Amino acid sequence: MSENPDLKGTSARAFHCDLVARAFSWIRPEPWGIHVVPADCWIDPARAVDRALVTHGHADHARGGHGQTFATPETLAIIKLRYATSDGAVPVAYHETITLPGGVKATWIPAGHVLGSAQILLEHAGERILVTGDFKRRPDPTCPPFEVTPCDVFITEATFGLPVFRHPPTQHEIAKLTDALAAEPERCVLVGAYALGKAQRVIAELRAAGHAQTIWLHGALEKMCRLYEDFGVDLGPLSLVSDAPSKDAMEGHVVLAPPSALNDRWSRRLPDPLTAMASGWMRVRQRARQRGVELPLIISDHADWDELTRTVTEVAPRETWITHGREEAMLRWCELHQKKARALALVGYEDEGGDD
């Protein structure tokens, strides 16, 4: 008796759908993080778990309280500094591959975001899934550059995932800062910069541009700057504003402070400060005005629109998953370029937090 061709076609379609359903089924995006099911571990979870794989040290990706924390030595040091804990810390060097429960292999690969930042490549059941955390493609003297890594699923951020966000050359923004300093040497330039990553990058970029003068720091930035130095990042001469003998000592100098201190009473101790801020969001003039920023510096630790789309093209995954940020624009771009994509509903990730 011959087979019914309609039933045969139905069976074939059902089998194909089952294969599609099972693809990448071992990794599940949950509201509070990405669950690697066979290993029963989580990537950058927003709550305490038994086993966490952490991409980098910003507060929307790293926290204390996990049973075990797998991360680069630099990220673990940052977590220890910020949360005063190193319990369960498991250091993983760049390009080192570890085997997790369930036979899942995990490799930490440079992400170019901040000191210690990594993409995490997961391999299981013949599939490769790459979780970027946050990343940028611009050179940064404080951390290794992003490495393009082929994979089946590319999980990307989209913080600046709109065509309007095209970051200018970093050297151009640093020149704006040094030119402002030279134009009014009786003043100082007060730069708002986040404590982890941005402050150290601004300092290092100034040094690369030949600025050898002492840079004055708000006390909230000192420990993280010293941690960077402990890992071999040369930041040159730094001093605390609280140690300045007088206002005059800071005339003609750069002063770095957390953004919250820009218009705070603390700034009154400075010599007629010109207020600046280093952030990718300074592309939006209204944000600069809202913060009272006179000198916006468009310096970001995230990929801009062109870098996001170029990276997806270079990685050439079977699917792109977008974790946070401007998801709709990225999804539309993928659709127009015949690239399969989906948005993930994760909570606890800031699109304009302390690392922009």
Short mmCIF file of C-alpha atoms in Angstrom, two decimals:
data_model
loop_
_atom_site.label_atom_id
_atom_site.label_comp_id
_atom_site.label_asym_id
_atom_site.label_seq_id
_atom_site.Cartn_x
_atom_site.Cartn_y
_atom_site.Cartn_z
CA MET A 1 0.00 0.00 0.00
CA SER A 2 1.46 3.39 -1.00
CA GLU A 3 1.81 6.27 1.45
CA ASN A 4 -0.62 9.12 1.31
CA PRO A 5 1.48 11.96 -0.14
CA ASP A 6 -0.45 14.57 1.85
CA LEU A 7 0.27 12.75 5.12
CA LYS A 8 3.89 12.30 4.12
CA GLY A 9 4.22 16.04 3.50
CA THR A 10 2.53 16.81 6.79
CA SER A 11 4.93 14.52 8.64
CA ALA A 12 7.92 16.10 6.94
CA ARG A 13 6.73 19.58 7.85
CA ALA A 14 6.11 18.53 11.46
CA PHE A 15 9.57 17.00 11.66
CA HIS A 16 11.12 20.20 10.28
CA CYS A 17 9.17 22.36 12.76
CA ASP A 18 10.33 20.13 15.59
CA LEU A 19 13.94 20.59 14.53
CA VAL A 20 13.48 24.36 14.42
CA ALA A 21 11.82 24.34 17.84
CA ARG A 22 14.69 22.37 19.30
CA ALA A 23 17.43 24.58 17.84
CA PHE A 24 19.12 26.60 20.60
CA SER A 25 16.59 25.25 23.11
CA TRP A 26 19.35 24.81 25.69
CA ILE A 27 19.60 28.57 26.24
CA ARG A 28 16.55 30.48 27.46
CA PRO A 29 16.15 34.24 27.80
CA GLU A 30 14.32 34.92 31.05
CA PRO A 31 13.23 38.32 32.40
CA TRP A 32 16.14 38.43 34.89
CA GLY A 33 18.90 37.01 32.67
CA ILE A 34 19.92 34.37 30.15
CA HIS A 35 19.58 30.82 31.46
CA VAL A 36 22.02 28.19 30.19
CA VAL A 37 19.83 25.19 30.94
CA PRO A 38 22.19 22.16 30.82
CA ALA A 39 24.70 23.93 33.07
CA ASP A 40 22.00 25.51 35.27
CA CYS A 41 23.84 28.83 35.17
CA TRP A 42 22.92 32.37 34.23
CA ILE A 43 24.63 35.09 32.22
CA ASP A 44 24.61 38.55 33.86
CA PRO A 45 21.60 37.72 36.07
CA ALA A 46 19.75 40.59 37.70
CA ARG A 47 19.29 38.58 40.90
CA ALA A 48 21.49 36.29 42.99
CA VAL A 49 21.88 32.76 41.58
CA ASP A 50 23.98 29.71 42.38
CA ARG A 51 26.17 30.03 39.27
CA ALA A 52 26.67 33.25 37.28
CA LEU A 53 28.72 33.94 34.16
CA VAL A 54 29.48 37.66 34.12
CA THR A 55 30.52 39.69 31.07
CA HIS A 56 31.77 42.82 32.86
CA GLY A 57 31.61 44.86 36.05
CA HIS A 58 28.89 47.45 35.45
CA ALA A 59 26.06 47.26 37.95
CA ASP A 60 23.41 46.23 35.42
CA HIS A 61 25.49 43.13 34.57
CA ALA A 62 27.40 42.30 37.76
CA ARG A 63 26.32 42.04 41.38
CA GLY A 64 27.29 40.30 44.59
CA GLY A 65 25.55 37.39 46.28
CA HIS A 66 26.05 34.62 43.71
CA GLY A 67 27.19 31.18 44.83
CA GLN A 68 29.84 31.17 42.09
CA THR A 69 30.86 34.00 39.77
CA PHE A 70 32.79 33.15 36.60
CA ALA A 71 34.47 36.20 35.07
CA THR A 72 37.81 37.63 34.00
CA PRO A 73 40.25 38.45 36.83
CA GLU A 74 39.74 42.16 36.12
CA THR A 75 35.96 41.89 36.39
CA LEU A 76 36.23 39.89 39.60
CA ALA A 77 38.49 42.61 41.05
CA ILE A 78 35.92 45.24 40.08
CA ILE A 79 33.14 43.22 41.74
CA LYS A 80 35.24 42.88 44.87
CA LEU A 81 35.88 46.63 44.95
CA ARG A 82 32.24 47.53 44.37
CA TYR A 83 30.52 44.88 46.47
CA ALA A 84 33.23 43.98 48.99
CA THR A 85 32.90 40.31 48.16
CA SER A 86 35.01 37.68 46.43
CA ASP A 87 33.19 34.58 47.67
CA GLY A 88 32.84 31.95 44.96
CA ALA A 89 34.98 33.89 42.48
CA VAL A 90 36.25 31.76 39.59
CA PRO A 91 38.70 33.63 37.34
CA VAL A 92 38.64 32.87 33.62
CA ALA A 93 41.31 34.42 31.38
CA TYR A 94 40.62 35.73 27.89
CA HIS A 95 40.47 32.86 25.36
CA GLU A 96 40.36 30.28 28.15
CA THR A 97 37.69 27.63 27.66
CA ILE A 98 36.05 25.99 30.66
CA THR A 99 33.60 23.09 30.76
CA LEU A 100 30.46 23.69 32.76
CA PRO A 101 27.99 21.07 34.04
CA GLY A 102 26.03 19.44 31.24
CA GLY A 103 29.02 19.55 28.93
CA VAL A 104 28.57 23.22 28.02
CA LYS A 105 31.85 24.89 27.02
CA ALA A 106 32.33 28.60 27.74
CA THR A 107 35.06 30.92 26.46
CA TRP A 108 35.63 34.55 27.45
CA ILE A 109 36.57 36.79 24.48
CA PRO A 110 37.44 40.53 24.62
CA ALA A 111 34.46 42.86 24.16
CA GLY A 112 36.30 46.21 24.12
CA HIS A 113 33.79 47.80 26.51
CA VAL A 114 35.75 48.42 29.75
CA LEU A 115 38.55 46.79 31.71
CA GLY A 116 37.91 43.05 31.91
CA SER A 117 34.83 43.12 29.68
CA ALA A 118 34.16 39.96 27.70
CA GLN A 119 31.86 38.28 25.27
CA ILE A 120 30.98 34.78 26.40
CA LEU A 121 30.96 32.07 23.73
CA LEU A 122 28.83 29.06 24.69
CA GLU A 123 29.16 25.76 22.82
CA HIS A 124 26.76 22.84 23.22
CA ALA A 125 24.96 20.31 21.02
CA GLY A 126 26.97 21.45 18.00
CA GLU A 127 25.72 25.04 18.37
CA ARG A 128 27.63 28.24 19.17
CA ILE A 129 25.92 31.10 21.00
CA LEU A 130 27.80 34.34 21.65
CA VAL A 131 26.65 36.74 24.39
CA THR A 132 28.36 40.10 23.97
CA GLY A 133 27.22 41.86 27.14
CA ASP A 134 28.10 45.46 26.17
CA PHE A 135 30.73 46.18 23.54
CA LYS A 136 32.36 48.81 21.38
CA ARG A 137 34.50 48.72 18.26
CA ARG A 138 36.58 51.88 18.81
CA PRO A 139 40.17 51.50 20.03
CA ASP A 140 40.46 52.03 23.79
CA PRO A 141 43.85 52.26 25.53
CA THR A 142 42.37 50.81 28.73
CA CYS A 143 41.17 47.41 27.47
CA PRO A 144 41.72 44.83 24.71
CA PRO A 145 39.72 45.39 21.50
CA PHE A 146 36.53 43.59 20.51
CA GLU A 147 37.12 40.36 18.61
CA VAL A 148 34.75 39.27 15.85
CA THR A 149 33.77 35.66 16.58
CA PRO A 150 31.65 33.51 14.25
CA CYS A 151 28.59 31.90 15.89
CA ASP A 152 25.11 30.58 15.23
CA VAL A 153 23.34 33.01 17.57
CA PHE A 154 24.71 36.49 18.23
CA ILE A 155 23.22 38.14 21.33
CA THR A 156 23.86 41.86 21.05
CA GLU A 157 23.04 45.05 22.89
CA ALA A 158 21.45 47.99 21.04
CA THR A 159 22.03 50.90 23.42
CA PHE A 160 22.73 53.25 20.50
CA GLY A 161 20.74 51.26 17.98
CA LEU A 162 19.33 54.17 15.98
CA PRO A 163 20.81 55.67 12.78
CA VAL A 164 21.10 59.08 14.48
CA PHE A 165 23.81 57.68 16.77
CA ARG A 166 27.06 57.84 14.84
CA HIS A 167 29.88 58.62 17.24
CA PRO A 168 32.56 61.06 16.02
CA PRO A 169 36.27 60.16 16.19
CA THR A 170 37.41 60.05 19.81
CA GLN A 171 40.46 62.19 19.00
CA HIS A 172 38.11 64.94 17.79
CA GLU A 173 36.28 65.03 21.12
CA ILE A 174 39.51 64.98 23.13
CA ALA A 175 40.78 67.90 21.00
CA LYS A 176 37.63 69.85 21.94
CA LEU A 177 38.54 69.32 25.58
CA THR A 178 42.20 70.34 25.30
CA ASP A 179 41.32 73.32 23.09
CA ALA A 180 38.82 74.56 25.68
CA LEU A 181 41.47 74.21 28.36
CA ALA A 182 44.00 76.24 26.36
CA ALA A 183 41.48 78.93 25.46
CA GLU A 184 40.76 79.87 29.07
CA PRO A 185 43.75 78.84 31.21
CA GLU A 186 42.40 80.67 34.25
CA ARG A 187 39.55 78.16 34.44
CA CYS A 188 39.42 74.38 34.77
CA VAL A 189 37.40 71.95 32.70
CA LEU A 190 35.19 69.78 34.89
CA VAL A 191 34.35 66.55 33.06
CA GLY A 192 31.49 64.34 34.20
CA ALA A 193 32.48 60.74 33.62
CA TYR A 194 31.19 57.47 35.09
CA ALA A 195 33.44 55.83 37.64
CA LEU A 196 34.01 52.54 35.82
CA GLY A 197 35.38 52.75 32.32
CA LYS A 198 34.57 56.25 31.14
CA ALA A 199 36.72 58.18 33.63
CA GLN A 200 39.76 55.98 32.98
CA ARG A 201 39.26 56.10 29.23
CA VAL A 202 39.08 59.90 29.17
CA ILE A 203 42.30 60.06 31.17
CA ALA A 204 44.07 57.54 28.92
CA GLU A 205 42.88 59.31 25.76
CA LEU A 206 44.17 62.61 27.13
CA ARG A 207 47.55 61.00 27.79
CA ALA A 208 47.62 59.56 24.27
CA ALA A 209 46.98 63.08 22.96
CA GLY A 210 50.05 64.35 24.83
CA HIS A 211 48.34 65.86 27.88
CA ALA A 212 50.91 65.20 30.62
CA GLN A 213 49.60 67.54 33.33
CA THR A 214 48.16 66.37 36.62
CA ILE A 215 44.50 65.44 36.32
CA TRP A 216 42.44 66.14 39.41
CA LEU A 217 39.87 63.63 40.64
CA HIS A 218 36.72 63.62 42.71
CA GLY A 219 37.25 61.18 45.56
CA ALA A 220 34.60 58.80 44.19
CA LEU A 221 36.81 58.02 41.18
CA GLU A 222 40.10 57.33 42.91
CA LYS A 223 39.77 53.65 43.86
CA MET A 224 38.67 52.55 40.42
CA CYS A 225 41.48 54.51 38.78
CA ARG A 226 43.98 52.83 41.12
CA LEU A 227 42.50 49.42 40.27
CA TYR A 228 43.06 50.13 36.56
CA GLU A 229 46.66 51.01 37.37
CA ASP A 230 47.03 47.74 39.30
CA PHE A 231 46.18 45.96 36.04
CA GLY A 232 48.84 47.86 34.10
CA VAL A 233 46.84 50.79 32.69
CA ASP A 234 49.08 53.88 32.90
CA LEU A 235 46.96 56.92 33.81
CA GLY A 236 49.81 59.33 34.54
CA PRO A 237 49.83 61.85 37.42
CA LEU A 238 46.53 61.98 39.32
CA SER A 239 45.61 63.96 42.42
CA LEU A 240 42.51 64.37 44.54
CA VAL A 241 40.69 67.68 44.48
CA SER A 242 40.49 67.43 48.27
CA ASP A 243 44.31 67.52 48.38
CA ALA A 244 44.66 70.68 46.27
CA PRO A 245 46.36 73.45 48.26
CA SER A 246 44.10 76.08 46.66
CA LYS A 247 41.75 76.70 43.76
CA ASP A 248 44.60 78.26 41.84
CA ALA A 249 46.42 74.93 41.74
CA MET A 250 43.70 73.56 39.46
CA GLU A 251 43.58 76.45 36.99
CA GLY A 252 44.28 75.21 33.47
CA HIS A 253 43.70 71.59 34.50
CA VAL A 254 41.18 68.85 33.79
CA VAL A 255 39.05 67.76 36.73
CA LEU A 256 37.06 64.51 36.59
CA ALA A 257 33.99 63.81 38.68
CA PRO A 258 30.89 61.60 38.60
CA PRO A 259 28.07 63.20 36.58
CA SER A 260 26.09 63.70 39.79
CA ALA A 261 28.75 66.10 41.05
CA LEU A 262 28.71 68.45 38.05
CA ASN A 263 26.23 70.88 39.58
CA ASP A 264 26.75 69.84 43.17
CA ARG A 265 28.05 71.98 46.02
CA TRP A 266 31.33 70.07 45.64
CA SER A 267 32.12 71.91 42.39
CA ARG A 268 32.31 75.26 44.23
CA ARG A 269 35.86 74.44 45.28
CA LEU A 270 36.98 74.56 41.63
CA PRO A 271 38.31 77.62 39.75
CA ASP A 272 35.41 78.79 37.53
CA PRO A 273 34.79 75.35 36.02
CA LEU A 274 33.71 74.87 32.42
CA THR A 275 31.25 71.98 32.67
CA ALA A 276 31.72 69.07 30.27
CA MET A 277 30.40 65.52 30.10
CA ALA A 278 31.70 62.46 28.28
CA SER A 279 28.85 60.26 27.04
CA GLY A 280 27.35 58.89 23.86
CA TRP A 281 24.14 60.59 24.91
CA MET A 282 25.77 64.00 24.41
CA ARG A 283 24.80 63.56 20.76
CA VAL A 284 21.32 64.58 21.96
CA ARG A 285 21.51 68.32 22.63
CA GLN A 286 18.51 68.32 24.92
CA ARG A 287 20.28 65.92 27.28
CA ALA A 288 23.30 68.21 27.43
CA ARG A 289 21.07 71.20 28.20
CA GLN A 290 19.17 69.29 30.88
CA ARG A 291 22.42 68.55 32.67
CA GLY A 292 23.76 72.08 32.27
CA VAL A 293 26.64 70.84 30.14
CA GLU A 294 28.54 73.58 28.32
CA LEU A 295 30.98 71.26 26.52
CA PRO A 296 29.36 67.99 25.40
CA LEU A 297 31.92 65.29 24.59
CA ILE A 298 30.49 62.45 22.51
CA ILE A 299 32.65 59.63 23.87
CA SER A 300 30.86 56.31 24.26
CA ASP A 301 31.82 52.86 25.50
CA HIS A 302 29.10 51.29 23.33
CA ALA A 303 28.98 50.55 19.62
CA ASP A 304 27.14 53.13 17.54
CA TRP A 305 24.60 52.33 14.80
CA ASP A 306 27.16 51.69 12.06
CA GLU A 307 29.28 49.53 14.36
CA LEU A 308 26.29 47.49 15.53
CA THR A 309 25.13 46.72 12.01
CA ARG A 310 28.67 46.11 10.76
CA THR A 311 29.29 43.68 13.59
CA VAL A 312 26.16 41.66 12.81
CA THR A 313 27.30 41.50 9.18
CA GLU A 314 30.84 40.42 10.11
CA VAL A 315 29.78 37.82 12.66
CA ALA A 316 27.21 36.45 10.16
CA PRO A 317 25.09 34.48 12.67
CA ARG A 318 22.07 32.36 11.79
CA GLU A 319 20.09 34.48 14.24
CA THR A 320 20.61 37.78 16.07
CA TRP A 321 19.03 38.27 19.49
CA ILE A 322 18.80 41.85 20.81
CA THR A 323 18.93 42.23 24.58
CA HIS A 324 18.22 45.89 25.33
CA GLY A 325 18.26 49.37 23.87
CA ARG A 326 16.74 50.44 20.55
CA GLU A 327 15.41 47.01 19.66
CA GLU A 328 12.83 48.05 17.06
CA ALA A 329 15.32 49.78 14.76
CA MET A 330 17.78 46.90 14.96
CA LEU A 331 15.02 44.38 14.26
CA ARG A 332 13.87 46.41 11.25
CA TRP A 333 17.42 46.63 9.90
CA CYS A 334 17.82 42.86 10.22
CA GLU A 335 14.50 42.32 8.46
CA LEU A 336 15.48 44.59 5.56
CA HIS A 337 18.77 42.71 5.20
CA GLN A 338 17.16 39.25 5.35
CA LYS A 339 18.70 38.46 8.74
CA LYS A 340 16.68 36.50 11.27
CA ALA A 341 16.35 38.40 14.57
CA ARG A 342 14.33 38.65 17.75
CA ALA A 343 14.15 40.97 20.76
CA LEU A 344 14.62 39.60 24.26
CA ALA A 345 12.55 40.87 27.17
CA LEU A 346 15.20 41.22 29.86
CA VAL A 347 14.81 43.42 32.94
CA GLY A 348 17.41 45.30 34.95
CA TYR A 349 19.57 46.42 32.05
CA GLU A 350 20.05 50.15 31.70
CA ASP A 351 20.14 51.72 28.25
CA GLU A 352 21.54 54.97 29.61
CA GLY A 353 23.11 53.95 32.86
CA GLY A 354 26.63 54.28 34.21
CA ASP A 355 28.49 53.03 31.16
CA ASP A 356 27.32 55.06 28.18
#
